[in-house]
Coordinates of C-alpha atoms in Angstrom, one line a residue:
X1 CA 8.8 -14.7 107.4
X2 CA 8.4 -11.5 109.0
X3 CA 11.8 -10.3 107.7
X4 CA 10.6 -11.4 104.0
X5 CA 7.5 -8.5 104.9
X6 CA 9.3 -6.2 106.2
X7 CA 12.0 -6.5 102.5
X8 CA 8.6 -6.3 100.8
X9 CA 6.9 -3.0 102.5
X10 CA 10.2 -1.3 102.2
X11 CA 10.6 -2.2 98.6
X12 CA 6.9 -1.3 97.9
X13 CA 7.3 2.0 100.1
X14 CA 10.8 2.5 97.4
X15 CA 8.7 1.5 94.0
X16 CA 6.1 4.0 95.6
X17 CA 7.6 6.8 96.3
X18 CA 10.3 6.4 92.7
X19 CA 6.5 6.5 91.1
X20 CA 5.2 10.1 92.7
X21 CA 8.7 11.2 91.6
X22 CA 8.4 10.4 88.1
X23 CA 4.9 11.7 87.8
X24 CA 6.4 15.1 90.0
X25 CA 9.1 15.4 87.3
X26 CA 7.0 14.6 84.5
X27 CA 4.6 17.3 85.7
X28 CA 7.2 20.0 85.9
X29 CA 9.1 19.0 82.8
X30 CA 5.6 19.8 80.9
X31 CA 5.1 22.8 82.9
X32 CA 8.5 24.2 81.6
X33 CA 8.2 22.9 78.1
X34 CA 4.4 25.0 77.9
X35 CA 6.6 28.1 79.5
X36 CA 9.7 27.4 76.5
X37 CA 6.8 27.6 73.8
X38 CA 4.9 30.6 75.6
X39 CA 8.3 32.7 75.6
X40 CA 9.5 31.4 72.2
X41 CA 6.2 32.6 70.5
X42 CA 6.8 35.9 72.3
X43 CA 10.3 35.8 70.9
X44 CA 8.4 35.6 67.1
X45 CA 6.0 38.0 67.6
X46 CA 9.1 40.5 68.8
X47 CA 11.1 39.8 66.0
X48 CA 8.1 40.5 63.8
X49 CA 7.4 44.1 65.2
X50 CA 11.2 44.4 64.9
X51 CA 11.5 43.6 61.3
X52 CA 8.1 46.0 61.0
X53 CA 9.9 48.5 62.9
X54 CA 12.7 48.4 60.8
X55 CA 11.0 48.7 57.4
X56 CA 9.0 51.5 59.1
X57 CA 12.3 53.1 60.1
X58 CA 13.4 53.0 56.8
X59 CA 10.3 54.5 55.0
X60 CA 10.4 57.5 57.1
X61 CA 14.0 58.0 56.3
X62 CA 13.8 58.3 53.1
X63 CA 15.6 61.3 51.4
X64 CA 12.7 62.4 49.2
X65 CA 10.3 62.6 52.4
X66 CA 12.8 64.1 54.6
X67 CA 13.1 67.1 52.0
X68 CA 9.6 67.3 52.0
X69 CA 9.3 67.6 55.4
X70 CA 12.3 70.1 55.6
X71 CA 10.3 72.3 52.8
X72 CA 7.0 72.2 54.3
X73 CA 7.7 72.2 58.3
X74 CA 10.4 74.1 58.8
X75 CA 10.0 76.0 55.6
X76 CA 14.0 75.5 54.4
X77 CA 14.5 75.9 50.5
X78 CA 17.4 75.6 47.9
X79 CA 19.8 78.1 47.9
X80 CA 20.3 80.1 45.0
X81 CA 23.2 79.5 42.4
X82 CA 23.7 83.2 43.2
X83 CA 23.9 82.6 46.6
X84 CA 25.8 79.4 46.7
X85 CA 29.5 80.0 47.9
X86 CA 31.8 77.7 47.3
X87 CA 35.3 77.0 48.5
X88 CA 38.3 75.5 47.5
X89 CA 40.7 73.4 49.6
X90 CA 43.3 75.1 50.5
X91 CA 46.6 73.2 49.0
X92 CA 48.7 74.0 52.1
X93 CA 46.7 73.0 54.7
X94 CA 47.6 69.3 53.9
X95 CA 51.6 70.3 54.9
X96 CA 53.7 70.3 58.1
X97 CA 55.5 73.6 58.9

């Protein structure tokens, strides 16, 4: 009979201690899964300032604003059709001696 309790304290010992693994392993499996949805909303809101970014990039690229900047900062202009030299390719240049 004494063999029967010692089957029975090691199985209840067994049961216990599969129990405060499951619950250890549930715990951490949550603790990851709120750390996957914390970095996954960070992801979004990155890809949102990028996409921002991007369509800020492009505004400030435009070539209208860029010649306006070019005019009024650094004061550049359009040459003159007077001053405008231009040059034609030379038809040799393409040839091996």
């Amino acid at each position: 009979m004494s063999r029967q309790w010692i089957w029975l304290a090691t199985l209840g010992a067994l049961v216990l201690t599969s129990a405060v693994a499951v619950v250890s392993v549930k715990h951490q499996s949550r603790g990851l899964f709120v750390e996957l949805e914390t970095l996954r909303d960070e992801r979004d809101a990155l890809n949102t300032e990028w996409s921002r970014l991007r369509l800020e990039q492009g505004a400030l690229a435009t070539n209208a604003r860029v010649e306006r900047l070019a005019r009024e900062a650094l004061g550049l202009r359009q040459p003159d059709a007077t001053t405008l030299v231009l040059l034609e390719p030379d038809s040799t240049a393409g040839e091996r001696p």
